[in-house]
């Protein structure tokens, strides 16, 4: 088959049109994960459209049997859940996004710093991978990936570089999506922040056994 110049040009335009349509569909799909806005400490963020989110990722109270003290945060990276241990063998369970392959980490830490609407400073390793990133994004900026709260993890008094924080991508909850940090819905990191004082113990595990499928949604 012989292609004319006109045919090549038209074919190229068709591919551009398909690409543009694909981007529009992706944008429309992403938009459907949000439901209006909310104000918090003089900043505005997009609320999560939980009608779009699988109910297993919704914040819930579940039965939880553990030898860890009440108030401990336990992260199950395989199943993408974060548990805050409560009294009477229960826990608040949150859906989370965790590190991609090659970025996962496990172990114990403590929350030694907390921040409202934190600024984001990409670590040097990330800047090497992504030289397009700015050196800093101000707290409350619409493109700040930490969202409304961040809980900073330390070990033996040293910042280990990982955080529990919000996300701009609610569709990433329940997936391996981050560079090691634990992502949460903005509403959930706000909730967890107020429950976790400085010194809260955190344990990140490869996985834990599913303890109880039955649950009660937290209002």
PDB file of C-alpha atoms in Angstrom:
ATOM      1  CA  UNK A   1       0.000   0.000   0.000  1.00  0.00           C
ATOM      2  CA  UNK A   2       1.304   3.464  -0.908  1.00  0.00           C
ATOM      3  CA  UNK A   3       0.676   6.293   1.546  1.00  0.00           C
ATOM      4  CA  UNK A   4       0.249   9.828   0.251  1.00  0.00           C
ATOM      5  CA  UNK A   5       1.520  12.840   2.184  1.00  0.00           C
ATOM      6  CA  UNK A   6      -2.100  13.888   2.727  1.00  0.00           C
ATOM      7  CA  UNK A   7      -2.906  10.463   4.130  1.00  0.00           C
ATOM      8  CA  UNK A   8       0.022  10.616   6.540  1.00  0.00           C
ATOM      9  CA  UNK A   9      -0.995  14.078   7.752  1.00  0.00           C
ATOM     10  CA  UNK A  10      -4.626  13.063   8.241  1.00  0.00           C
ATOM     11  CA  UNK A  11      -3.543   9.902  10.035  1.00  0.00           C
ATOM     12  CA  UNK A  12      -1.343  11.927  12.346  1.00  0.00           C
ATOM     13  CA  UNK A  13      -4.187  14.319  13.103  1.00  0.00           C
ATOM     14  CA  UNK A  14      -6.434  11.370  13.871  1.00  0.00           C
ATOM     15  CA  UNK A  15      -3.896  10.047  16.378  1.00  0.00           C
ATOM     16  CA  UNK A  16      -3.668  13.461  17.993  1.00  0.00           C
ATOM     17  CA  UNK A  17      -7.463  13.557  18.225  1.00  0.00           C
ATOM     18  CA  UNK A  18      -7.538  10.112  19.824  1.00  0.00           C
ATOM     19  CA  UNK A  19      -4.864  11.199  22.290  1.00  0.00           C
ATOM     20  CA  UNK A  20      -6.778  14.350  23.159  1.00  0.00           C
ATOM     21  CA  UNK A  21      -9.979  12.361  23.611  1.00  0.00           C
ATOM     22  CA  UNK A  22      -8.152   9.887  25.839  1.00  0.00           C
ATOM     23  CA  UNK A  23      -6.807  12.711  27.999  1.00  0.00           C
ATOM     24  CA  UNK A  24     -10.295  14.194  28.265  1.00  0.00           C
ATOM     25  CA  UNK A  25     -11.723  10.858  29.377  1.00  0.00           C
ATOM     26  CA  UNK A  26      -8.960  10.490  31.967  1.00  0.00           C
ATOM     27  CA  UNK A  27      -9.607  14.018  33.244  1.00  0.00           C
ATOM     28  CA  UNK A  28     -13.348  13.364  33.447  1.00  0.00           C
ATOM     29  CA  UNK A  29     -12.743  10.089  35.290  1.00  0.00           C
ATOM     30  CA  UNK A  30     -10.393  11.767  37.767  1.00  0.00           C
ATOM     31  CA  UNK A  31     -12.900  14.564  38.367  1.00  0.00           C
ATOM     32  CA  UNK A  32     -15.572  12.026  39.303  1.00  0.00           C
ATOM     33  CA  UNK A  33     -13.536  11.079  42.390  1.00  0.00           C
ATOM     34  CA  UNK A  34     -14.209  14.501  43.934  1.00  0.00           C
ATOM     35  CA  UNK A  35     -17.381  15.984  45.395  1.00  0.00           C
ATOM     36  CA  UNK A  36     -17.122  19.705  45.977  1.00  0.00           C
ATOM     37  CA  UNK A  37     -14.738  21.413  48.370  1.00  0.00           C
ATOM     38  CA  UNK A  38     -14.287  21.922  52.092  1.00  0.00           C
ATOM     39  CA  UNK A  39     -12.484  24.558  54.132  1.00  0.00           C
ATOM     40  CA  UNK A  40      -9.931  23.646  56.777  1.00  0.00           C
ATOM     41  CA  UNK A  41      -7.713  26.047  58.712  1.00  0.00           C
ATOM     42  CA  UNK A  42      -8.155  28.727  56.040  1.00  0.00           C
ATOM     43  CA  UNK A  43      -7.279  26.370  53.190  1.00  0.00           C
ATOM     44  CA  UNK A  44      -9.616  24.693  50.738  1.00  0.00           C
ATOM     45  CA  UNK A  45      -9.352  21.095  49.558  1.00  0.00           C
ATOM     46  CA  UNK A  46     -11.390  18.881  47.276  1.00  0.00           C
ATOM     47  CA  UNK A  47     -13.628  16.463  49.155  1.00  0.00           C
ATOM     48  CA  UNK A  48     -13.529  12.792  48.242  1.00  0.00           C
ATOM     49  CA  UNK A  49     -16.565  11.413  46.419  1.00  0.00           C
ATOM     50  CA  UNK A  50     -16.924   8.302  48.573  1.00  0.00           C
ATOM     51  CA  UNK A  51     -19.792   7.091  46.399  1.00  0.00           C
ATOM     52  CA  UNK A  52     -17.070   6.417  43.823  1.00  0.00           C
ATOM     53  CA  UNK A  53     -14.834   4.579  46.310  1.00  0.00           C
ATOM     54  CA  UNK A  54     -15.150   0.851  47.017  1.00  0.00           C
ATOM     55  CA  UNK A  55     -16.643   0.546  50.521  1.00  0.00           C
ATOM     56  CA  UNK A  56     -13.779  -1.607  51.756  1.00  0.00           C
ATOM     57  CA  UNK A  57     -11.545   1.484  51.607  1.00  0.00           C
ATOM     58  CA  UNK A  58     -13.974   3.565  53.697  1.00  0.00           C
ATOM     59  CA  UNK A  59     -13.027   4.349  57.293  1.00  0.00           C
ATOM     60  CA  UNK A  60     -14.551   1.645  59.503  1.00  0.00           C
ATOM     61  CA  UNK A  61     -14.476   0.148  62.985  1.00  0.00           C
ATOM     62  CA  UNK A  62     -13.447  -3.520  62.894  1.00  0.00           C
ATOM     63  CA  UNK A  63     -12.661  -6.282  65.363  1.00  0.00           C
ATOM     64  CA  UNK A  64      -8.911  -6.402  65.874  1.00  0.00           C
ATOM     65  CA  UNK A  65      -6.901  -8.731  68.093  1.00  0.00           C
ATOM     66  CA  UNK A  66      -3.369  -7.552  68.820  1.00  0.00           C
ATOM     67  CA  UNK A  67      -0.773  -7.521  71.578  1.00  0.00           C
ATOM     68  CA  UNK A  68       0.127  -3.947  70.615  1.00  0.00           C
ATOM     69  CA  UNK A  69      -0.978  -1.213  73.043  1.00  0.00           C
ATOM     70  CA  UNK A  70      -4.089   0.870  72.444  1.00  0.00           C
ATOM     71  CA  UNK A  71      -3.208   3.887  70.280  1.00  0.00           C
ATOM     72  CA  UNK A  72      -0.654   2.037  68.145  1.00  0.00           C
ATOM     73  CA  UNK A  73      -0.837   2.491  64.367  1.00  0.00           C
ATOM     74  CA  UNK A  74      -0.336  -0.709  62.353  1.00  0.00           C
ATOM     75  CA  UNK A  75      -0.046  -0.688  58.547  1.00  0.00           C
ATOM     76  CA  UNK A  76      -0.758  -3.808  56.491  1.00  0.00           C
ATOM     77  CA  UNK A  77       0.970  -3.041  53.198  1.00  0.00           C
ATOM     78  CA  UNK A  78      -0.250  -6.113  51.325  1.00  0.00           C
ATOM     79  CA  UNK A  79      -3.910  -5.473  52.012  1.00  0.00           C
ATOM     80  CA  UNK A  80      -3.588  -1.647  51.941  1.00  0.00           C
ATOM     81  CA  UNK A  81      -5.058  -1.008  55.380  1.00  0.00           C
ATOM     82  CA  UNK A  82      -3.963   1.151  58.302  1.00  0.00           C
ATOM     83  CA  UNK A  83      -5.291   0.217  61.744  1.00  0.00           C
ATOM     84  CA  UNK A  84      -5.452   2.478  64.781  1.00  0.00           C
ATOM     85  CA  UNK A  85      -5.842   0.127  67.740  1.00  0.00           C
ATOM     86  CA  UNK A  86      -8.711   1.024  70.070  1.00  0.00           C
ATOM     87  CA  UNK A  87     -10.164  -0.448  73.250  1.00  0.00           C
ATOM     88  CA  UNK A  88     -12.176  -3.671  73.485  1.00  0.00           C
ATOM     89  CA  UNK A  89     -10.321  -5.513  70.732  1.00  0.00           C
ATOM     90  CA  UNK A  90     -11.344  -3.052  68.017  1.00  0.00           C
ATOM     91  CA  UNK A  91      -9.536  -0.745  65.637  1.00  0.00           C
ATOM     92  CA  UNK A  92     -10.351   2.034  63.248  1.00  0.00           C
ATOM     93  CA  UNK A  93      -9.398   0.751  59.809  1.00  0.00           C
ATOM     94  CA  UNK A  94      -8.468   3.125  57.004  1.00  0.00           C
ATOM     95  CA  UNK A  95      -7.794   2.323  53.363  1.00  0.00           C
ATOM     96  CA  UNK A  96      -4.335   3.491  52.282  1.00  0.00           C
ATOM     97  CA  UNK A  97      -1.967   3.635  49.337  1.00  0.00           C
ATOM     98  CA  UNK A  98       1.514   2.235  49.949  1.00  0.00           C
ATOM     99  CA  UNK A  99       4.924   2.142  48.292  1.00  0.00           C
ATOM    100  CA  UNK A 100       5.475   0.824  44.813  1.00  0.00           C
ATOM    101  CA  UNK A 101       7.756  -2.166  44.234  1.00  0.00           C
ATOM    102  CA  UNK A 102      11.249  -1.133  45.194  1.00  0.00           C
ATOM    103  CA  UNK A 103       9.974   1.589  47.555  1.00  0.00           C
ATOM    104  CA  UNK A 104       8.263  -0.475  50.263  1.00  0.00           C
ATOM    105  CA  UNK A 105       9.699  -0.475  53.770  1.00  0.00           C
ATOM    106  CA  UNK A 106       8.821  -2.280  56.975  1.00  0.00           C
ATOM    107  CA  UNK A 107       9.530  -1.800  60.639  1.00  0.00           C
ATOM    108  CA  UNK A 108       8.761   0.315  63.666  1.00  0.00           C
ATOM    109  CA  UNK A 109       8.803   4.060  64.058  1.00  0.00           C
ATOM    110  CA  UNK A 110       7.190   6.811  66.096  1.00  0.00           C
ATOM    111  CA  UNK A 111       5.313   9.942  65.117  1.00  0.00           C
ATOM    112  CA  UNK A 112       7.674  12.663  66.348  1.00  0.00           C
ATOM    113  CA  UNK A 113       6.385  15.531  64.236  1.00  0.00           C
ATOM    114  CA  UNK A 114       2.918  16.567  63.057  1.00  0.00           C
ATOM    115  CA  UNK A 115       2.036  19.301  60.578  1.00  0.00           C
ATOM    116  CA  UNK A 116      -1.125  21.101  59.488  1.00  0.00           C
ATOM    117  CA  UNK A 117      -1.048  21.876  55.770  1.00  0.00           C
ATOM    118  CA  UNK A 118       2.653  21.010  55.504  1.00  0.00           C
ATOM    119  CA  UNK A 119       4.962  22.249  52.805  1.00  0.00           C
ATOM    120  CA  UNK A 120       6.463  19.510  50.647  1.00  0.00           C
ATOM    121  CA  UNK A 121      10.183  19.291  49.960  1.00  0.00           C
ATOM    122  CA  UNK A 122      10.972  16.442  47.523  1.00  0.00           C
ATOM    123  CA  UNK A 123      13.880  14.363  48.852  1.00  0.00           C
ATOM    124  CA  UNK A 124      17.143  14.465  46.849  1.00  0.00           C
ATOM    125  CA  UNK A 125      16.624  10.914  45.555  1.00  0.00           C
ATOM    126  CA  UNK A 126      13.248  11.884  44.124  1.00  0.00           C
ATOM    127  CA  UNK A 127      14.678  15.038  42.558  1.00  0.00           C
ATOM    128  CA  UNK A 128      17.217  12.848  40.748  1.00  0.00           C
ATOM    129  CA  UNK A 129      14.422  10.676  39.367  1.00  0.00           C
ATOM    130  CA  UNK A 130      12.186  13.661  38.672  1.00  0.00           C
ATOM    131  CA  UNK A 131      14.313  16.738  37.872  1.00  0.00           C
ATOM    132  CA  UNK A 132      11.117  18.527  36.802  1.00  0.00           C
ATOM    133  CA  UNK A 133       9.969  18.740  40.419  1.00  0.00           C
ATOM    134  CA  UNK A 134      10.236  22.099  42.186  1.00  0.00           C
ATOM    135  CA  UNK A 135      12.518  22.322  45.241  1.00  0.00           C
ATOM    136  CA  UNK A 136       9.514  23.050  47.448  1.00  0.00           C
ATOM    137  CA  UNK A 137       5.712  23.260  47.260  1.00  0.00           C
ATOM    138  CA  UNK A 138       3.996  25.486  49.808  1.00  0.00           C
ATOM    139  CA  UNK A 139       1.501  24.073  52.270  1.00  0.00           C
ATOM    140  CA  UNK A 140      -2.059  24.395  51.037  1.00  0.00           C
ATOM    141  CA  UNK A 141      -1.024  24.668  47.377  1.00  0.00           C
ATOM    142  CA  UNK A 142      -3.361  22.827  45.041  1.00  0.00           C
ATOM    143  CA  UNK A 143      -0.491  20.645  43.779  1.00  0.00           C
ATOM    144  CA  UNK A 144       0.950  19.787  47.205  1.00  0.00           C
ATOM    145  CA  UNK A 145       0.852  15.959  47.380  1.00  0.00           C
ATOM    146  CA  UNK A 146       0.826  15.858  51.198  1.00  0.00           C
ATOM    147  CA  UNK A 147      -2.641  17.365  51.448  1.00  0.00           C
ATOM    148  CA  UNK A 148      -4.037  18.779  54.687  1.00  0.00           C
ATOM    149  CA  UNK A 149      -1.915  16.867  57.219  1.00  0.00           C
ATOM    150  CA  UNK A 150       1.342  14.964  57.577  1.00  0.00           C
ATOM    151  CA  UNK A 151       2.587  12.729  60.374  1.00  0.00           C
ATOM    152  CA  UNK A 152       6.381  12.365  60.225  1.00  0.00           C
ATOM    153  CA  UNK A 153       7.992   9.059  61.174  1.00  0.00           C
ATOM    154  CA  UNK A 154      11.176   8.888  63.226  1.00  0.00           C
ATOM    155  CA  UNK A 155      13.370   6.113  64.585  1.00  0.00           C
ATOM    156  CA  UNK A 156      15.842   6.673  67.429  1.00  0.00           C
ATOM    157  CA  UNK A 157      15.259  10.397  67.103  1.00  0.00           C
ATOM    158  CA  UNK A 158      16.085  10.543  63.379  1.00  0.00           C
ATOM    159  CA  UNK A 159      13.626  11.326  60.592  1.00  0.00           C
ATOM    160  CA  UNK A 160      13.426   8.193  58.420  1.00  0.00           C
ATOM    161  CA  UNK A 161      11.933  10.141  55.512  1.00  0.00           C
ATOM    162  CA  UNK A 162       8.504   8.518  55.480  1.00  0.00           C
ATOM    163  CA  UNK A 163       5.175  10.119  56.323  1.00  0.00           C
ATOM    164  CA  UNK A 164       1.516   9.352  56.767  1.00  0.00           C
ATOM    165  CA  UNK A 165      -0.195  12.018  54.682  1.00  0.00           C
ATOM    166  CA  UNK A 166      -3.097  12.935  52.427  1.00  0.00           C
ATOM    167  CA  UNK A 167      -3.307  12.515  48.682  1.00  0.00           C
ATOM    168  CA  UNK A 168      -4.443  14.403  45.588  1.00  0.00           C
ATOM    169  CA  UNK A 169      -5.257  11.065  43.926  1.00  0.00           C
ATOM    170  CA  UNK A 170      -8.079   9.311  45.803  1.00  0.00           C
ATOM    171  CA  UNK A 171      -8.120   6.584  43.143  1.00  0.00           C
ATOM    172  CA  UNK A 172      -4.642   5.521  44.351  1.00  0.00           C
ATOM    173  CA  UNK A 173      -5.964   4.336  47.716  1.00  0.00           C
ATOM    174  CA  UNK A 174      -5.826   0.552  47.775  1.00  0.00           C
ATOM    175  CA  UNK A 175      -2.829   0.421  45.419  1.00  0.00           C
ATOM    176  CA  UNK A 176       0.970   0.446  45.437  1.00  0.00           C
ATOM    177  CA  UNK A 177       1.472   4.003  44.255  1.00  0.00           C
ATOM    178  CA  UNK A 178       3.859   6.001  46.435  1.00  0.00           C
ATOM    179  CA  UNK A 179       7.603   6.320  46.954  1.00  0.00           C
ATOM    180  CA  UNK A 180       7.256   4.691  50.360  1.00  0.00           C
ATOM    181  CA  UNK A 181       4.955   7.054  52.233  1.00  0.00           C
ATOM    182  CA  UNK A 182       1.487   5.972  53.345  1.00  0.00           C
ATOM    183  CA  UNK A 183      -1.257   7.840  51.482  1.00  0.00           C
ATOM    184  CA  UNK A 184      -4.736   8.457  52.913  1.00  0.00           C
ATOM    185  CA  UNK A 185      -7.896  10.224  51.830  1.00  0.00           C
ATOM    186  CA  UNK A 186      -7.751  13.875  52.995  1.00  0.00           C
ATOM    187  CA  UNK A 187     -10.709  13.250  55.305  1.00  0.00           C
ATOM    188  CA  UNK A 188      -8.940  10.240  56.815  1.00  0.00           C
ATOM    189  CA  UNK A 189      -5.576  11.881  57.462  1.00  0.00           C
ATOM    190  CA  UNK A 190      -7.432  14.748  59.163  1.00  0.00           C
ATOM    191  CA  UNK A 191      -9.213  12.168  61.346  1.00  0.00           C
ATOM    192  CA  UNK A 192      -6.037  10.205  62.119  1.00  0.00           C
ATOM    193  CA  UNK A 193      -4.069  13.380  62.860  1.00  0.00           C
ATOM    194  CA  UNK A 194      -6.381  14.340  65.686  1.00  0.00           C
ATOM    195  CA  UNK A 195      -6.123  10.835  67.191  1.00  0.00           C
ATOM    196  CA  UNK A 196      -2.305  10.488  67.090  1.00  0.00           C
ATOM    197  CA  UNK A 197      -0.258  12.657  69.457  1.00  0.00           C
ATOM    198  CA  UNK A 198       3.514  13.010  69.328  1.00  0.00           C
ATOM    199  CA  UNK A 199       5.093   9.728  70.373  1.00  0.00           C
ATOM    200  CA  UNK A 200       2.472   7.471  68.767  1.00  0.00           C
ATOM    201  CA  UNK A 201       3.996   4.096  67.893  1.00  0.00           C
ATOM    202  CA  UNK A 202       3.769   2.961  64.262  1.00  0.00           C
ATOM    203  CA  UNK A 203       4.434  -0.520  62.897  1.00  0.00           C
ATOM    204  CA  UNK A 204       4.583  -1.155  59.148  1.00  0.00           C
ATOM    205  CA  UNK A 205       4.251  -4.825  58.202  1.00  0.00           C
ATOM    206  CA  UNK A 206       4.333  -6.795  54.937  1.00  0.00           C
ATOM    207  CA  UNK A 207       0.877  -8.049  55.822  1.00  0.00           C
ATOM    208  CA  UNK A 208      -1.266  -9.231  58.707  1.00  0.00           C
ATOM    209  CA  UNK A 209      -4.006 -11.810  58.705  1.00  0.00           C
ATOM    210  CA  UNK A 210      -7.468 -10.507  57.888  1.00  0.00           C
ATOM    211  CA  UNK A 211      -8.940 -10.326  61.352  1.00  0.00           C
ATOM    212  CA  UNK A 212     -12.623  -9.662  60.797  1.00  0.00           C
ATOM    213  CA  UNK A 213     -14.508  -9.063  57.549  1.00  0.00           C
ATOM    214  CA  UNK A 214     -17.541  -7.669  59.367  1.00  0.00           C
ATOM    215  CA  UNK A 215     -17.308  -3.982  60.170  1.00  0.00           C
ATOM    216  CA  UNK A 216     -19.246  -0.924  61.163  1.00  0.00           C
ATOM    217  CA  UNK A 217     -18.787   2.305  59.255  1.00  0.00           C
ATOM    218  CA  UNK A 218     -17.611   5.263  61.307  1.00  0.00           C
ATOM    219  CA  UNK A 219     -19.773   8.321  60.769  1.00  0.00           C
TER     220      UNK A 219
END
